[in-house]
mmCIF file of C-alpha atoms in Angstrom:
data_model
loop_
_atom_site.group_PDB
_atom_site.id
_atom_site.type_symbol
_atom_site.label_atom_id
_atom_site.label_comp_id
_atom_site.label_asym_id
_atom_site.label_seq_id
_atom_site.Cartn_x
_atom_site.Cartn_y
_atom_site.Cartn_z
ATOM 1 C CA MET A 1 -16.803 38.143 54.789
ATOM 2 C CA MET A 2 -13.562 40.098 55.162
ATOM 3 C CA THR A 3 -11.299 39.231 58.110
ATOM 4 C CA LEU A 4 -8.835 41.664 59.661
ATOM 5 C CA GLN A 5 -5.904 39.814 58.040
ATOM 6 C CA THR A 6 -7.592 39.976 54.634
ATOM 7 C CA ALA A 7 -8.266 43.676 55.181
ATOM 8 C CA LEU A 8 -4.653 44.347 56.143
ATOM 9 C CA THR A 9 -3.422 42.418 53.113
ATOM 10 C CA ALA A 10 -5.856 44.404 50.973
ATOM 11 C CA GLN A 11 -4.371 47.677 52.238
ATOM 12 C CA HIS A 12 -2.124 47.758 49.193
ATOM 13 C CA ARG A 13 -5.122 47.429 46.848
ATOM 14 C CA ILE A 14 -7.691 49.501 48.755
ATOM 15 C CA GLN A 15 -7.227 53.228 48.920
ATOM 16 C CA THR A 16 -7.320 54.442 52.519
ATOM 17 C CA PHE A 17 -8.147 57.976 53.606
ATOM 18 C CA THR A 18 -7.007 58.195 57.234
ATOM 19 C CA GLU A 19 -3.652 58.480 58.939
ATOM 20 C CA GLU A 20 -4.337 55.101 60.579
ATOM 21 C CA PRO A 21 -4.867 52.686 57.681
ATOM 22 C CA ALA A 22 -4.814 49.538 59.845
ATOM 23 C CA THR A 23 -7.660 50.890 62.006
ATOM 24 C CA GLU A 24 -9.509 52.084 58.925
ATOM 25 C CA LEU A 25 -9.271 48.678 57.262
ATOM 26 C CA SER A 26 -10.300 46.911 60.473
ATOM 27 C CA GLU A 27 -13.393 49.163 60.655
ATOM 28 C CA MET A 28 -14.091 48.461 56.979
ATOM 29 C CA ALA A 29 -14.081 44.722 57.726
ATOM 30 C CA ILE A 30 -16.542 45.307 60.589
ATOM 31 C CA ARG A 31 -18.738 47.414 58.281
ATOM 32 C CA LEU A 32 -18.768 44.712 55.614
ATOM 33 C CA THR A 33 -19.729 42.102 58.209
ATOM 34 C CA ARG A 34 -22.463 44.388 59.528
ATOM 35 C CA PHE A 35 -23.801 45.012 56.006
ATOM 36 C CA SER A 36 -24.060 41.249 55.595
ATOM 37 C CA GLU A 37 -25.793 40.800 58.963
ATOM 38 C CA LEU A 38 -28.312 43.532 58.105
ATOM 39 C CA GLY A 39 -28.853 42.249 54.549
ATOM 40 C CA ILE A 40 -27.594 45.488 52.995
ATOM 41 C CA SER A 41 -26.622 44.924 49.380
ATOM 42 C CA MET A 42 -23.743 46.928 47.922
ATOM 43 C CA GLN A 43 -25.874 47.712 44.877
ATOM 44 C CA GLY A 44 -28.262 50.477 43.968
ATOM 45 C CA GLN A 45 -31.680 50.141 45.553
ATOM 46 C CA GLU A 46 -34.739 51.857 44.106
ATOM 47 C CA VAL A 47 -36.136 52.861 47.507
ATOM 48 C CA LEU A 48 -32.812 54.526 48.385
ATOM 49 C CA ASP A 49 -32.691 56.206 44.963
ATOM 50 C CA ASP A 50 -36.139 57.617 45.825
ATOM 51 C CA ILE A 51 -34.818 58.967 49.139
ATOM 52 C CA ALA A 52 -31.885 60.582 47.291
ATOM 53 C CA THR A 53 -34.210 62.116 44.705
ATOM 54 C CA ASP A 54 -36.523 63.486 47.387
ATOM 55 C CA MET A 55 -33.561 64.999 49.223
ATOM 56 C CA ALA A 56 -32.141 66.598 46.050
ATOM 57 C CA GLU A 57 -35.523 68.028 45.080
ATOM 58 C CA ARG A 58 -36.224 69.436 48.558
ATOM 59 C CA ALA A 59 -32.790 71.070 48.668
ATOM 60 C CA GLY A 60 -32.670 72.142 45.017
ATOM 61 C CA PHE A 61 -29.365 70.286 44.501
ATOM 62 C CA LEU A 62 -28.297 68.410 41.376
ATOM 63 C CA TYR A 63 -26.894 65.335 43.145
ATOM 64 C CA ALA A 64 -27.759 63.283 46.240
ATOM 65 C CA MET A 65 -26.410 60.004 47.566
ATOM 66 C CA VAL A 66 -26.881 57.302 50.167
ATOM 67 C CA ASN A 67 -23.337 56.054 50.378
ATOM 68 C CA ALA A 68 -22.143 52.693 51.776
ATOM 69 C CA PHE A 69 -18.465 52.446 52.737
ATOM 70 C CA GLY A 70 -16.858 49.129 51.878
ATOM 71 C CA ASN A 71 -13.928 48.392 49.569
ATOM 72 C CA GLU A 72 -15.024 51.557 47.784
ATOM 73 C CA GLN A 73 -17.800 54.076 48.209
ATOM 74 C CA THR A 74 -21.001 52.604 46.766
ATOM 75 C CA PHE A 75 -23.966 54.850 46.131
ATOM 76 C CA VAL A 76 -26.758 52.486 47.133
ATOM 77 C CA GLY A 77 -29.049 55.487 46.700
ATOM 78 C CA LEU A 78 -28.281 57.973 43.922
ATOM 79 C CA HIS A 79 -29.839 60.983 42.260
ATOM 80 C CA ASN A 80 -28.209 62.544 39.186
ATOM 81 C CA PRO A 81 -29.367 65.525 37.155
ATOM 82 C CA PRO A 82 -31.155 64.655 33.891
ATOM 83 C CA ARG A 83 -28.673 63.700 31.149
ATOM 84 C CA GLU A 84 -30.034 66.417 28.867
ATOM 85 C CA ALA A 85 -29.093 69.092 31.454
ATOM 86 C CA GLY A 86 -25.453 68.707 30.412
ATOM 87 C CA TYR A 87 -23.995 68.028 33.855
ATOM 88 C CA PRO A 88 -21.698 65.047 34.514
ATOM 89 C CA ILE A 89 -23.470 61.828 35.469
ATOM 90 C CA VAL A 90 -22.093 60.126 38.575
ATOM 91 C CA GLY A 91 -21.724 56.343 38.612
ATOM 92 C CA ARG A 92 -22.545 54.034 41.516
ATOM 93 C CA THR A 93 -18.997 53.760 42.895
ATOM 94 C CA MET A 94 -16.102 56.020 43.771
ATOM 95 C CA SER A 95 -12.725 55.701 45.465
ATOM 96 C CA ARG A 96 -12.863 55.515 49.255
ATOM 97 C CA SER A 97 -10.742 58.674 49.527
ATOM 98 C CA HIS A 98 -12.648 60.955 47.136
ATOM 99 C CA GLY A 99 -15.270 63.471 48.148
ATOM 100 C CA TRP A 100 -16.150 64.589 51.655
ATOM 101 C CA CYS A 101 -18.055 61.529 52.900
ATOM 102 C CA PRO A 102 -14.783 59.926 54.114
ATOM 103 C CA GLU A 103 -14.482 62.820 56.562
ATOM 104 C CA VAL A 104 -18.060 62.211 57.768
ATOM 105 C CA ILE A 105 -17.316 58.485 58.211
ATOM 106 C CA GLN A 106 -14.170 59.223 60.200
ATOM 107 C CA ARG A 107 -15.532 61.963 62.464
ATOM 108 C CA LYS A 108 -19.042 60.453 62.854
ATOM 109 C CA ARG A 109 -20.602 63.897 62.566
ATOM 110 C CA GLY A 110 -22.356 65.855 59.898
ATOM 111 C CA LEU A 111 -20.315 68.083 57.632
ATOM 112 C CA PRO A 112 -21.878 71.215 56.146
ATOM 113 C CA LEU A 113 -19.756 72.847 53.430
ATOM 114 C CA PRO A 114 -21.922 75.564 51.874
ATOM 115 C CA ASP A 115 -18.920 76.922 49.937
ATOM 116 C CA VAL A 116 -16.210 74.315 49.442
ATOM 117 C CA GLY A 117 -13.876 76.937 47.956
ATOM 118 C CA ALA A 118 -13.956 78.932 51.194
ATOM 119 C CA SER A 119 -12.422 76.041 53.144
ATOM 120 C CA PRO A 120 -8.718 75.479 52.394
ATOM 121 C CA ARG A 121 -8.886 72.033 54.002
ATOM 122 C CA PHE A 122 -11.677 70.826 51.697
ATOM 123 C CA GLN A 123 -11.328 72.873 48.496
ATOM 124 C CA SER A 124 -8.843 70.518 46.847
ATOM 125 C CA ASN A 125 -10.610 67.259 46.112
ATOM 126 C CA PRO A 126 -10.997 64.996 43.062
ATOM 127 C CA VAL A 127 -14.767 65.640 43.135
ATOM 128 C CA VAL A 128 -14.175 69.386 42.823
ATOM 129 C CA ASP A 129 -11.759 68.788 39.979
ATOM 130 C CA ALA A 130 -13.855 66.184 38.114
ATOM 131 C CA ILE A 131 -17.363 67.611 38.319
ATOM 132 C CA GLY A 132 -16.935 71.050 39.862
ATOM 133 C CA ILE A 133 -18.756 70.492 43.147
ATOM 134 C CA GLN A 134 -18.860 73.637 45.283
ATOM 135 C CA SER A 135 -21.312 72.726 48.062
ATOM 136 C CA TYR A 136 -21.657 69.600 50.204
ATOM 137 C CA PHE A 137 -23.891 68.638 53.113
ATOM 138 C CA GLY A 138 -23.503 65.171 54.622
ATOM 139 C CA SER A 139 -24.492 63.175 57.683
ATOM 140 C CA PRO A 140 -23.552 59.670 58.947
ATOM 141 C CA ILE A 141 -25.747 56.691 59.730
ATOM 142 C CA ILE A 142 -24.184 55.392 62.947
ATOM 143 C CA ASP A 143 -24.860 51.764 63.810
ATOM 144 C CA GLU A 144 -25.847 51.330 67.443
ATOM 145 C CA ALA A 145 -24.341 47.818 67.618
ATOM 146 C CA THR A 146 -20.832 48.745 66.458
ATOM 147 C CA GLY A 147 -20.640 52.495 67.047
ATOM 148 C CA LEU A 148 -19.362 52.882 63.487
ATOM 149 C CA ALA A 149 -20.688 55.145 60.784
ATOM 150 C CA LEU A 150 -21.862 52.565 58.230
ATOM 151 C CA LEU A 151 -23.159 54.909 55.553
ATOM 152 C CA THR A 152 -23.413 58.572 54.760
ATOM 153 C CA VAL A 153 -26.242 60.557 53.238
ATOM 154 C CA CYS A 154 -25.314 63.687 51.301
ATOM 155 C CA ILE A 155 -26.253 66.327 48.770
ATOM 156 C CA ILE A 156 -23.723 68.012 46.473
ATOM 157 C CA ASP A 157 -23.981 70.764 43.884
ATOM 158 C CA PRO A 158 -21.762 72.832 41.582
ATOM 159 C CA GLU A 159 -23.171 76.059 43.072
ATOM 160 C CA PRO A 160 -21.883 77.386 46.399
ATOM 161 C CA ARG A 161 -24.549 78.135 48.994
ATOM 162 C CA THR A 162 -24.776 80.753 51.726
ATOM 163 C CA LEU A 163 -24.202 80.217 55.422
ATOM 164 C CA SER A 164 -27.742 81.412 56.063
ATOM 165 C CA ASP A 165 -29.090 78.399 54.103
ATOM 166 C CA ALA A 166 -26.726 75.852 55.666
ATOM 167 C CA ALA A 167 -28.971 74.875 58.600
ATOM 168 C CA ARG A 168 -31.926 74.191 56.267
ATOM 169 C CA PHE A 169 -29.830 71.961 53.984
ATOM 170 C CA GLN A 170 -28.265 70.062 56.887
ATOM 171 C CA THR A 171 -31.756 69.480 58.341
ATOM 172 C CA ILE A 172 -32.912 67.983 55.025
ATOM 173 C CA VAL A 173 -29.893 65.658 55.039
ATOM 174 C CA ARG A 174 -30.420 64.615 58.689
ATOM 175 C CA GLU A 175 -34.088 63.829 58.013
ATOM 176 C CA SER A 176 -33.097 61.738 54.991
ATOM 177 C CA THR A 177 -30.452 59.993 57.102
ATOM 178 C CA ARG A 178 -33.150 58.847 59.551
ATOM 179 C CA THR A 179 -35.368 57.699 56.675
ATOM 180 C CA ALA A 180 -32.549 55.703 55.040
ATOM 181 C CA ALA A 181 -31.607 54.093 58.380
ATOM 182 C CA ASP A 182 -35.245 53.087 58.922
ATOM 183 C CA VAL A 183 -35.531 51.599 55.414
ATOM 184 C CA LEU A 184 -32.299 49.637 55.905
ATOM 185 C CA LYS A 185 -33.379 48.599 59.425
ATOM 186 C CA ILE A 186 -30.171 49.911 60.990
ATOM 187 C CA PRO A 187 -30.536 50.480 64.724
ATOM 188 C CA THR A 188 -28.948 53.882 65.123
ATOM 189 C CA ARG A 189 -27.620 56.257 67.655
ATOM 190 C CA PRO A 190 -27.448 59.997 67.048
ATOM 191 C CA ALA A 191 -24.403 61.495 65.345
ATOM 192 C CA SER A 192 -22.263 63.724 67.545
#
């Protein structure tokens, strides 16, 4: 279990993504404690992989994740495209500051980015550079007990999408968020 002092000491080793790293690390320590209390393992789980696959297939996206935020982002649920399709294969972990899920964790609200390139704030990102992602739809799982976003659920794809499709994709993600929270037995409150 990580204490606040351990988290603050770890600040030099753990990449932070907010302008308030002490608060961020304190929240990370609370998240890690909550994961332990709820019995949530920071490893891939087949049932969560199934949720990610269902979400990707319903949306027609190449990638989908159920993402736990601890010392790093851990995809406890993950869907990749088939290896033979020629797209990059994503591993189970990623830096805490990469991608768009850190924004969802911080703001505790969904984030629809149908065309990442159209948003100057979000178009420069290691995920864009590494695997060419051009669309992102994510939603938080907010723990009722702590008020923190513990995990995110998202779909990403190298193809930009239209604004007219954004509501449908965000609905798929929100539905999958509820399913993942139920599977993990996280008492939730709605995202803002």
